[in-house]
Coordinates of C-alpha atoms in Angstrom, one line a residue:
M13 CA 0.0 0.0 0.0
S14 CA 1.3 3.4 -1.0
Q15 CA 2.1 5.5 2.1
R16 CA 3.3 9.1 2.7
L17 CA 5.1 10.0 5.9
Y18 CA 5.5 13.0 8.2
A19 CA 8.9 14.6 8.6
D20 CA 9.1 12.5 11.8
G21 CA 8.2 9.3 10.4
K22 CA 4.6 9.0 11.4
P23 CA 2.3 7.7 8.5
S24 CA -0.2 10.2 7.4
L25 CA -1.6 9.1 4.1
S26 CA -2.2 5.8 2.6
G27 CA -4.2 4.3 -0.3
V28 CA -6.0 6.6 -2.8
D29 CA -5.1 9.7 -0.9
A30 CA -1.4 8.8 -0.9
A31 CA -1.5 8.1 -4.7
I32 CA -3.1 11.4 -5.5
V33 CA -0.6 13.4 -3.4
D34 CA 2.4 11.5 -4.7
D35 CA 1.4 12.3 -8.3
V36 CA 1.7 16.2 -7.6
S37 CA 4.8 17.4 -9.3
A38 CA 6.8 20.5 -8.8
E39 CA 7.8 20.9 -12.4
E40 CA 4.6 21.7 -14.1
P41 CA 3.5 24.4 -11.6
W42 CA 6.8 26.1 -11.6
R43 CA 6.9 26.1 -15.3
L44 CA 3.6 28.1 -15.3
V45 CA 4.9 30.4 -12.6
E46 CA 8.0 31.2 -14.7
R47 CA 5.9 32.0 -17.7
F48 CA 3.4 34.1 -15.8
A49 CA 6.3 36.0 -14.2
E50 CA 6.7 37.6 -17.5
L51 CA 3.1 38.7 -18.0
D52 CA 1.4 41.8 -16.5
R53 CA -2.1 40.0 -16.2
V54 CA -4.2 43.1 -15.9
S55 CA -7.8 41.9 -16.8
G56 CA -8.7 42.6 -20.3
T57 CA -5.3 42.9 -21.7
D58 CA -3.2 40.8 -24.1
D59 CA -1.1 39.5 -21.3
E60 CA -4.1 38.0 -19.4
R61 CA -5.2 36.4 -22.8
S62 CA -1.7 35.0 -23.1
A63 CA -2.0 33.5 -19.6
A64 CA -5.4 32.0 -20.4
A65 CA -4.0 30.6 -23.6
Y66 CA -1.1 29.0 -21.6
V67 CA -3.7 27.3 -19.4
T68 CA -5.9 26.1 -22.1
D69 CA -2.9 24.7 -24.2
R70 CA -1.6 22.8 -21.1
L71 CA -5.1 21.4 -20.5
E72 CA -5.2 20.3 -24.1
Q73 CA -1.9 18.5 -23.7
F74 CA -3.1 16.8 -20.6
G75 CA -6.5 15.7 -22.2
V76 CA -8.5 17.5 -19.6
D77 CA -12.0 18.8 -20.9
H78 CA -12.1 22.4 -20.8
E79 CA -14.0 25.5 -22.2
L80 CA -13.0 29.1 -22.7
F81 CA -15.4 31.8 -22.0
T82 CA -15.0 35.6 -22.8
P83 CA -17.6 37.3 -20.6
S84 CA -18.0 41.1 -20.8
L85 CA -17.2 42.4 -17.3
Y86 CA -17.6 45.8 -15.8
L87 CA -14.0 46.7 -15.1
S88 CA -12.1 49.8 -13.9
T89 CA -8.4 50.0 -14.8
P90 CA -6.5 52.6 -12.9
H91 CA -3.8 54.4 -15.1
G92 CA -2.1 57.2 -13.0
A93 CA -2.5 59.9 -10.4
S94 CA -0.7 62.9 -9.1
I95 CA -0.8 64.9 -5.9
E96 CA 0.7 68.5 -5.8
T97 CA 0.6 71.0 -2.9
D98 CA 0.4 74.7 -3.4
D99 CA 4.1 75.1 -2.3
G100 CA 5.3 73.0 -5.3
W101 CA 5.7 69.6 -3.5
A102 CA 4.6 66.7 -5.7
A103 CA 4.2 63.1 -4.7
A104 CA 6.4 60.5 -6.7
S105 CA 4.5 57.5 -5.5
A106 CA 0.9 58.5 -6.2
K107 CA -1.4 55.9 -7.6
T108 CA -5.1 55.8 -8.0
V109 CA -7.4 52.9 -7.6
S110 CA -10.2 50.9 -9.5
F111 CA -13.3 52.7 -9.6
S112 CA -12.0 56.0 -8.5
A113 CA -13.5 59.0 -10.3
S114 CA -11.3 60.4 -13.1
G115 CA -10.3 64.1 -13.3
T116 CA -8.9 66.8 -11.1
A117 CA -9.8 68.0 -7.6
E118 CA -8.6 70.8 -5.6
G119 CA -9.1 71.7 -1.9
E120 CA -7.6 72.2 1.5
L121 CA -5.8 69.0 2.7
V122 CA -7.4 67.8 5.9
Y123 CA -5.6 65.0 7.8
V124 CA -7.8 62.6 9.9
E125 CA -6.0 60.4 12.3
N126 CA -7.0 56.7 12.1
D127 CA -7.9 55.8 15.6
D128 CA -7.2 52.1 15.0
E129 CA -3.7 50.7 15.5
M130 CA -2.3 49.7 12.1
D131 CA -1.8 46.1 13.2
S132 CA -4.2 44.3 11.0
I133 CA -5.6 44.4 7.6
E134 CA -9.1 45.0 9.0
A135 CA -7.9 48.2 10.6
M136 CA -6.2 49.4 7.4
L137 CA -9.5 49.1 5.5
S138 CA -11.3 51.5 7.7
V139 CA -11.3 55.2 8.6
S140 CA -13.3 56.9 11.3
L141 CA -14.8 60.2 10.2
D142 CA -16.0 61.3 13.5
G143 CA -15.1 65.0 14.1
L144 CA -15.3 66.0 10.5
P145 CA -18.1 68.4 9.5
S146 CA -21.0 67.1 7.6
D147 CA -20.2 69.4 4.6
L148 CA -16.7 68.6 3.3
S149 CA -17.1 70.9 0.2
G150 CA -13.6 72.2 -0.7
K151 CA -11.7 69.6 1.5
V152 CA -9.4 66.8 0.5
V153 CA -9.4 64.3 3.2
M154 CA -6.2 62.3 4.0
S155 CA -5.8 59.4 6.5
E156 CA -3.7 56.2 7.0
S157 CA -5.8 53.5 5.3
I158 CA -5.3 51.1 2.4
I159 CA -8.9 51.3 1.0
P160 CA -11.6 52.4 3.5
I161 CA -14.6 51.3 1.4
S162 CA -17.3 52.5 3.7
A163 CA -15.5 55.9 4.3
I164 CA -15.3 56.5 0.6
G165 CA -19.0 56.5 0.2
E166 CA -19.5 58.6 3.2
L167 CA -16.9 61.1 2.0
A168 CA -18.7 61.3 -1.3
D169 CA -22.0 61.9 0.3
R170 CA -20.5 64.7 2.4
G171 CA -19.1 66.4 -0.7
A172 CA -15.4 65.8 -0.1
E173 CA -13.3 66.7 -3.3
A174 CA -11.0 63.7 -2.9
F175 CA -9.4 61.3 -0.5
V176 CA -5.7 60.6 -0.2
G177 CA -4.7 57.4 1.5
I178 CA -1.4 57.0 3.3
H179 CA -0.2 53.3 2.8
P180 CA 2.1 51.5 5.2
H181 CA 4.5 50.6 2.4
E182 CA 7.5 52.9 2.5
R183 CA 8.1 52.9 -1.2
E184 CA 4.7 52.5 -3.1
P185 CA 1.0 52.2 -2.3
H186 CA -0.6 48.9 -2.8
E187 CA -3.0 48.6 -5.7
G188 CA -6.7 48.4 -4.9
I189 CA -10.4 49.0 -5.6
V190 CA -13.0 51.2 -3.9
T191 CA -16.3 50.1 -4.9
P192 CA -18.4 48.0 -2.4
V193 CA -20.5 46.5 -5.4
W194 CA -19.5 42.8 -5.6
G195 CA -18.8 41.8 -9.1
G196 CA -18.2 45.4 -10.3
A197 CA -21.4 45.9 -12.1
P198 CA -24.4 46.9 -9.9
P199 CA -28.0 46.0 -10.5
Y200 CA -29.9 48.9 -12.0
D201 CA -31.6 49.7 -8.7
E202 CA -28.3 49.8 -6.9
K203 CA -26.3 51.8 -9.4
E204 CA -25.8 54.7 -7.0
R205 CA -23.7 52.5 -4.8
V206 CA -20.7 52.8 -7.1
P207 CA -18.8 55.7 -5.4
D208 CA -18.2 58.9 -7.2
L209 CA -15.0 60.3 -5.5
L210 CA -11.5 60.9 -6.7
V211 CA -9.0 58.7 -4.8
A212 CA -5.3 58.7 -4.7
N213 CA -2.8 57.0 -2.5
V214 CA 0.8 57.6 -1.5
S215 CA 3.7 55.6 0.2
A216 CA 4.3 56.0 3.9
S217 CA 7.3 58.1 3.5
E218 CA 5.5 60.6 1.3
G219 CA 2.4 60.5 3.5
R220 CA 4.6 61.8 6.4
E221 CA 5.5 64.7 4.3
L222 CA 1.9 65.4 3.3
K223 CA 0.8 65.3 7.0
E224 CA 3.2 68.1 7.8
R225 CA 1.8 70.2 4.8
A226 CA -1.7 69.5 6.1
E227 CA -0.7 70.9 9.6
Q228 CA 0.5 74.1 7.7
G229 CA -2.9 74.5 6.0
A230 CA -1.7 73.5 2.6
K231 CA -4.1 73.3 -0.5
V232 CA -3.6 70.3 -2.8
T233 CA -4.4 69.4 -6.3
V234 CA -5.2 65.7 -7.0
T235 CA -5.6 64.0 -10.2
A236 CA -6.6 60.5 -11.2
E237 CA -7.2 58.6 -14.4
T238 CA -9.2 55.4 -14.6
T239 CA -11.0 53.7 -17.5
T240 CA -14.3 52.2 -16.3
E241 CA -16.1 50.1 -19.0
W242 CA -17.4 46.9 -20.2
T243 CA -14.4 44.7 -21.1
A244 CA -14.2 41.1 -22.6
A245 CA -11.8 38.9 -20.5
P246 CA -11.1 35.1 -20.6
L247 CA -12.5 32.6 -18.2
V248 CA -11.2 29.1 -18.4
L249 CA -13.3 26.2 -17.0
A250 CA -12.0 22.6 -16.8
R251 CA -14.4 19.8 -15.9
I252 CA -13.2 16.5 -14.6
P253 CA -15.8 13.7 -14.5
G254 CA -16.1 11.8 -11.2
E255 CA -16.4 8.1 -12.5
A256 CA -16.8 6.3 -9.1
A257 CA -20.4 7.3 -8.7
P258 CA -21.7 8.1 -12.4
G259 CA -25.3 8.6 -11.2
T260 CA -24.7 11.9 -9.4
D261 CA -24.7 15.4 -10.8
Q262 CA -22.9 16.8 -7.9
F263 CA -19.5 18.5 -8.3
V264 CA -16.8 20.4 -6.4
L265 CA -15.5 23.7 -7.6
A266 CA -11.8 24.6 -7.3
H267 CA -11.0 28.1 -8.4
G268 CA -8.8 31.2 -8.3
H269 CA -8.0 34.4 -10.3
I270 CA -5.8 34.5 -13.4
D271 CA -5.6 38.4 -13.5
S272 CA -3.0 40.2 -11.4
W273 CA -1.6 43.5 -10.5
H274 CA 1.6 43.8 -12.3
V275 CA 3.1 40.2 -12.8
G276 CA 1.6 39.1 -9.4
V277 CA 3.7 36.0 -8.9
T278 CA 2.3 35.1 -5.4
D279 CA -1.0 36.8 -6.2
N280 CA -1.9 34.8 -8.1
A281 CA 0.3 33.1 -10.7
T282 CA 1.2 30.4 -7.8
G283 CA -2.6 29.8 -7.4
D284 CA -3.0 29.5 -11.2
A285 CA -0.2 26.8 -11.2
T286 CA -1.8 24.9 -8.4
L287 CA -5.1 24.8 -10.3
L288 CA -3.4 23.5 -13.3
E289 CA -1.6 20.8 -11.4
L290 CA -4.7 19.9 -9.5
A291 CA -6.7 19.5 -12.8
R292 CA -3.9 17.2 -14.2
V293 CA -3.6 15.1 -11.2
L294 CA -7.4 14.7 -10.5
D295 CA -8.2 13.9 -14.1
A296 CA -5.7 11.0 -13.9
H297 CA -7.6 9.8 -10.8
R298 CA -11.1 10.4 -12.2
D299 CA -12.0 6.8 -11.6
Q300 CA -11.6 7.2 -7.9
L301 CA -13.7 10.5 -7.6
R302 CA -17.3 10.2 -6.5
R303 CA -18.2 13.7 -7.7
D304 CA -17.1 15.9 -10.8
V305 CA -14.5 18.6 -10.2
W306 CA -14.8 21.8 -11.9
V307 CA -11.7 23.9 -12.1
A308 CA -12.0 27.7 -12.8
W309 CA -9.6 30.5 -13.5
W310 CA -11.3 33.8 -13.0
P311 CA -10.7 37.2 -14.7
G312 CA -11.7 40.5 -13.2
H313 CA -10.7 39.7 -9.6
S314 CA -8.6 42.8 -9.1
T315 CA -10.3 45.6 -11.3
G316 CA -13.8 44.2 -11.1
R317 CA -14.2 43.2 -7.5
Y318 CA -14.4 39.5 -8.3
A319 CA -16.2 40.1 -11.5
G320 CA -15.3 36.9 -13.2
S321 CA -16.6 34.6 -10.4
T322 CA -19.6 36.7 -10.0
W323 CA -20.4 36.4 -13.8
F324 CA -20.0 32.6 -13.5
T325 CA -22.3 32.6 -10.4
D326 CA -25.0 34.4 -12.4
E327 CA -24.5 32.3 -15.6
F328 CA -24.4 28.9 -13.7
A329 CA -26.7 29.8 -10.9
Q330 CA -29.0 26.8 -11.2
E331 CA -26.2 24.3 -11.5
L332 CA -24.3 25.8 -8.6
A333 CA -27.3 26.0 -6.3
T334 CA -28.5 22.5 -7.1
N335 CA -25.2 20.5 -7.5
C336 CA -22.3 22.3 -6.2
V337 CA -21.6 20.8 -2.8
A338 CA -18.4 22.9 -1.9
H339 CA -15.8 25.3 -3.3
V340 CA -12.1 25.6 -2.7
N341 CA -10.6 29.1 -3.3
I342 CA -6.9 28.9 -4.3
D343 CA -5.1 32.3 -3.8
S344 CA -1.5 33.0 -3.0
P345 CA 0.0 29.6 -2.3
G346 CA 3.7 28.8 -2.6
V347 CA 5.1 32.0 -1.0
A348 CA 8.7 31.8 0.1
D349 CA 9.0 31.1 3.8
A350 CA 5.2 30.4 4.1
T351 CA 5.6 27.6 6.7
A352 CA 2.6 28.2 8.9
Y353 CA -1.2 27.5 8.4
D354 CA -2.5 29.5 11.3
E355 CA -3.4 33.1 10.1
R356 CA -4.6 33.0 6.4
V357 CA -6.6 29.7 6.4
K358 CA -10.3 30.1 6.4
W359 CA -13.2 27.8 5.9
M360 CA -16.9 27.3 6.8
A361 CA -18.0 25.0 9.6
G362 CA -19.4 22.2 7.5
V363 CA -16.0 21.5 5.8
D364 CA -13.8 21.8 8.9
D365 CA -12.9 18.2 9.0
I366 CA -11.7 18.0 5.4
A367 CA -9.8 21.3 5.5
T368 CA -8.2 20.5 8.9
S369 CA -7.1 16.9 8.1
S370 CA -5.8 18.0 4.5
I371 CA -3.4 20.4 6.0
E372 CA -2.3 18.1 8.8
D373 CA -2.0 15.0 6.7
V374 CA 0.3 16.6 4.1
S375 CA 2.3 19.1 6.1
G376 CA 2.2 17.6 9.6
K377 CA 1.3 21.0 10.8
G378 CA -1.5 22.1 13.0
T379 CA -4.0 24.8 12.0
V380 CA -7.0 26.9 13.4
K381 CA -10.5 27.6 12.4
R382 CA -11.1 31.0 10.9
R383 CA -14.3 32.5 9.5
P384 CA -14.0 33.6 5.8
P385 CA -14.4 37.5 5.4
R386 CA -16.4 38.9 2.7
A387 CA -13.6 39.0 0.2
G388 CA -11.5 36.7 -2.2
D389 CA -13.9 35.4 -4.8
Y390 CA -16.3 34.0 -2.2
S391 CA -19.0 34.8 -4.8
F392 CA -21.0 31.8 -3.7
N393 CA -22.1 32.8 -0.2
N394 CA -25.5 33.8 -1.2
L395 CA -26.0 30.4 -2.8
G396 CA -24.8 29.0 0.7
I397 CA -22.1 26.8 -0.9
P398 CA -19.6 26.1 1.9
G399 CA -16.1 27.1 1.0
M400 CA -12.5 26.7 2.2
S401 CA -9.1 28.6 1.5
L402 CA -6.0 26.8 2.8
Q403 CA -3.5 29.6 2.3
S404 CA -0.2 29.1 4.1
S405 CA 1.5 32.1 5.5
I406 CA 4.9 33.5 6.6
P407 CA 5.0 33.1 10.5
E408 CA 4.2 36.3 12.4
S409 CA 7.6 36.2 14.2
V410 CA 9.4 36.2 10.8
R411 CA 7.2 39.0 9.5
N412 CA 7.8 41.1 12.6
E413 CA 11.5 40.6 12.3
R414 CA 11.5 41.8 8.7
G415 CA 9.3 44.7 9.5
Y416 CA 6.3 43.7 7.3
H417 CA 3.1 45.5 7.9
P418 CA -0.3 43.5 7.6
V419 CA -1.5 42.8 4.1
G420 CA -4.6 40.9 2.7
G421 CA -2.7 38.2 0.7
S422 CA 0.8 36.9 -0.6
G423 CA 1.2 34.8 2.5
G424 CA 1.7 38.0 4.5
H425 CA 4.6 39.4 2.4
S426 CA 4.0 43.1 2.4
D427 CA 6.6 43.7 -0.4
A428 CA 4.7 41.3 -2.6
W429 CA 0.9 41.9 -2.2
H430 CA -0.4 44.3 -4.9
V431 CA 2.9 45.9 -5.5
T432 CA 5.4 45.9 -8.4
T433 CA 7.8 43.7 -6.6
D434 CA 5.5 40.6 -6.5
T435 CA 8.3 39.0 -8.7
I436 CA 9.4 35.4 -8.9
E437 CA 11.9 35.5 -6.0
K438 CA 8.9 35.9 -3.7
A439 CA 7.7 32.3 -4.5
D440 CA 9.4 29.1 -3.7
P441 CA 8.8 25.9 -5.7
D442 CA 9.1 23.5 -2.7
V443 CA 6.4 25.5 -0.8
L444 CA 4.3 25.5 -3.9
E445 CA 4.6 21.8 -4.2
R446 CA 3.4 21.3 -0.6
D447 CA 0.6 23.8 -0.9
T448 CA -0.5 22.1 -4.1
E449 CA -0.6 18.9 -2.4
V450 CA -2.7 20.2 0.3
Y451 CA -5.2 21.9 -2.1
T452 CA -5.3 18.7 -4.4
L453 CA -5.9 16.5 -1.5
A454 CA -8.7 18.6 0.0
T455 CA -10.4 18.9 -3.4
A456 CA -10.2 15.1 -3.9
R457 CA -11.5 14.3 -0.4
L458 CA -14.5 16.6 -1.1
S459 CA -15.2 14.8 -4.1
R460 CA -14.8 11.3 -2.6
A461 CA -16.4 11.9 0.7
E462 CA -19.7 10.3 1.3
R463 CA -20.8 13.6 2.9
P464 CA -18.4 16.4 1.8
A465 CA -20.0 18.8 4.3
D466 CA -21.2 18.0 7.8
P467 CA -24.7 19.0 8.6
L468 CA -24.5 18.5 12.3
A469 CA -21.3 20.6 12.7
T470 CA -23.0 23.3 10.6
I471 CA -26.0 23.4 12.9
D472 CA -23.9 23.4 16.1
H473 CA -21.9 26.2 14.7
V474 CA -24.9 28.4 13.9
R475 CA -26.6 27.4 17.2
S476 CA -23.5 28.8 19.1
I477 CA -23.7 32.0 17.3
V478 CA -27.4 32.5 18.0
A479 CA -26.8 31.6 21.7
D480 CA -24.2 34.2 22.0
Y481 CA -26.4 36.9 20.7
D482 CA -29.3 35.7 22.9
D483 CA -27.0 35.9 25.9
A484 CA -25.8 39.4 24.9
S485 CA -29.2 41.0 24.5
P486 CA -32.6 41.3 26.2
F487 CA -34.3 40.3 22.9
D488 CA -35.5 36.7 23.0
L489 CA -33.8 34.5 20.5
E490 CA -34.9 31.3 22.2
P491 CA -37.4 30.5 19.5
V492 CA -34.5 30.3 17.0
C493 CA -32.3 28.2 19.3
S494 CA -35.2 25.8 20.0
E495 CA -35.8 25.3 16.3
L496 CA -32.2 24.6 15.7
D497 CA -32.2 22.1 18.4
E498 CA -35.2 20.3 16.7
L499 CA -33.5 20.5 13.5
R500 CA -30.4 18.9 14.8
E501 CA -32.4 16.1 16.3
A502 CA -34.1 15.6 12.9
A503 CA -31.0 15.9 11.0
A504 CA -29.1 13.4 13.2
E505 CA -31.9 10.7 12.5
F506 CA -31.8 11.5 8.8
V507 CA -28.0 11.0 8.6
D508 CA -28.4 7.7 10.3
D509 CA -30.8 6.4 7.8
A510 CA -29.6 8.1 4.5
D511 CA -27.1 6.9 2.1
G512 CA -24.5 9.3 0.6
Y513 CA -25.2 13.1 0.5
A514 CA -28.9 13.4 0.0
P515 CA -30.3 16.8 -1.5
E516 CA -32.0 17.5 1.9
L517 CA -28.7 17.7 3.6
D518 CA -27.1 19.8 0.8
R519 CA -30.1 22.2 1.1
L520 CA -29.8 22.3 4.9
I521 CA -26.1 23.2 4.8
K522 CA -26.6 25.8 2.1
T523 CA -29.5 27.5 3.8
L524 CA -27.6 27.7 7.1
T525 CA -24.5 28.9 5.4
R526 CA -26.4 31.6 3.7
L527 CA -28.1 32.7 6.9
N528 CA -24.7 32.8 8.6
F529 CA -23.0 34.9 6.0
T530 CA -25.5 37.0 3.9
T531 CA -28.5 39.3 4.2
D532 CA -29.5 39.5 0.6
D533 CA -31.5 36.9 -1.4
Q534 CA -30.1 33.6 -2.7
F535 CA -29.4 34.9 -6.3
E536 CA -28.2 38.3 -5.2
Q537 CA -24.6 39.4 -4.0
D538 CA -24.1 41.0 -0.7
P539 CA -21.7 44.1 -0.8
A540 CA -18.0 43.7 -0.4
E541 CA -18.1 44.9 3.2
G542 CA -17.7 43.1 6.5
R543 CA -20.4 40.7 7.5
P544 CA -20.9 39.6 11.2
P545 CA -22.0 36.1 11.9
F546 CA -25.6 35.6 11.3
P547 CA -26.0 39.2 10.1
R548 CA -29.8 39.4 10.3
L549 CA -29.8 38.8 14.0
E550 CA -26.5 40.7 14.8
A551 CA -28.5 43.9 15.5
V552 CA -29.6 42.4 18.9
E553 CA -26.2 43.6 20.3
S554 CA -27.2 47.3 19.7
L555 CA -30.5 47.0 21.4
S556 CA -29.5 47.7 24.9
A557 CA -28.0 51.0 23.8
L558 CA -31.3 52.3 22.5
D559 CA -34.4 53.7 24.0
G560 CA -37.6 55.3 23.0
D561 CA -38.8 54.9 19.4
D562 CA -35.4 53.7 18.2
K563 CA -35.6 50.7 20.6
R564 CA -39.2 49.8 19.5
F565 CA -38.4 50.1 15.9
L566 CA -35.3 47.8 16.2
E567 CA -37.4 45.3 18.3
L568 CA -39.9 45.3 15.4
Q569 CA -37.1 44.7 12.8
L570 CA -35.7 41.8 15.0
Q571 CA -39.1 40.2 15.5
R572 CA -39.7 39.9 11.8
A573 CA -36.2 38.6 11.2
R574 CA -36.8 36.0 14.1
N575 CA -40.0 35.0 12.4
D576 CA -38.4 34.6 9.0
V577 CA -35.5 32.6 10.4
V578 CA -37.7 30.3 12.4
S579 CA -39.9 29.7 9.2
E580 CA -36.7 28.8 7.2
L581 CA -35.4 26.4 9.8
R582 CA -38.9 24.8 10.2
Q583 CA -39.1 24.1 6.4
L584 CA -35.7 22.5 6.6
R585 CA -36.8 20.2 9.4
N586 CA -40.0 19.4 7.6
A587 CA -38.1 18.3 4.5
L588 CA -36.2 15.8 6.6

């Protein structure tokens, strides 16, 4: 029997799992990384098309069934920016962002101190505007922040002329996007959500100079140029048939983005390489897969707020809602010195066992449970499809020693994520091979498992969230807790009697996942902003701070939300 060993000699894998992992090669993935390291894969460009052609050519060589789509996506490509003060000082590092307004703005430079310590990416994505006047006409507001999405909309509403962000990178600002509209293109009745504000960013060193000028009452002229339009971009989809259970239409979706900022080696050429190797290996083991595996390379991730995966969600909505049992988001594997699986891993409760065991069985390393944020091509939350991301990271102690600031990807490498220096030396072929083994094994296990997601673990997780809300508020959520308890009892009996992964269990997990992560409808997209656990009930935490009509109004809102949730849970129980 084939067997794979930990570094200390303990057996971790055997049988089919070991055979699949042993078939993962370092050569094919690294060959793709070397090619993509020559391509500036901004979405809609010739270089992105060359990257897609490389992938389809290799899939053709492997004999993997695939299709190339060219959806028209609503993308915003930033071109350039300038910042000049009235005393003649000019920023050399200035950049604008996707979905910034184009043009020129002038005004008094007003610095707003960010109250949060800049010790997390979450803090860097926010700015408090407390203390600023409601009318900001004639003002250019500046603060330390990478992309404060919520603040951008508020600044535009208050009439600010522009926003200047001071990034933590000493040499250049990170690239970014300001729209909260998931997928770039808004529905007609939400088109006003696309912000209309000019945004430019500067490096930390030039930001310090600008702060001094703001204290002296400087006036500033800011320009930005972006092109925002419908753009055709390549989307590659490979389909690997699971032949061990030919009667099922279920599938697992493994995916990542093919576009990049600059050459984007760790974000996301390495992920594209992992996807290609995963497709090659799993196609060779198709006779051992219970479910099909779909493998997708998305365009529009960076300049369209996950536009490619959003287009796919809309176009394949019924197939995904009915048959996709789980998704695996592959972004930024293979970063040099990324030896830990503790800070950037994230997954949903139902797939915890497969996520945890895949990391431990390949790497011998422990991991932690982390809730996926509203980011990173998790375009399937409203459909309720449980997902996982198993991104390794540079250990915190190493990052601190090197003086790295927090970033949202690239394994924590702040001189790689969304900057020009995300080049090939930031990746490591050995780390990429290990991470590819982890992702390939996790995807294979989701395909092969009798139950790819655990309904009881999902219920228990949601029950704990609701119980915490109930304990923290005078509003009574016991009807929700009781209904969850009855649902769990019914689900446990159903699991004991059912063979395989019945549609009723899939629906249960998808409904609870949707309730836990979204507020909008099943075939909508929640905005690209933070979502608390079970967001429709989260407002109970605000109730004790209110009185009078405001308290009564919120109680009415919560009563209706509770009724709706109980009704959905009861329907799930009745279906079992």
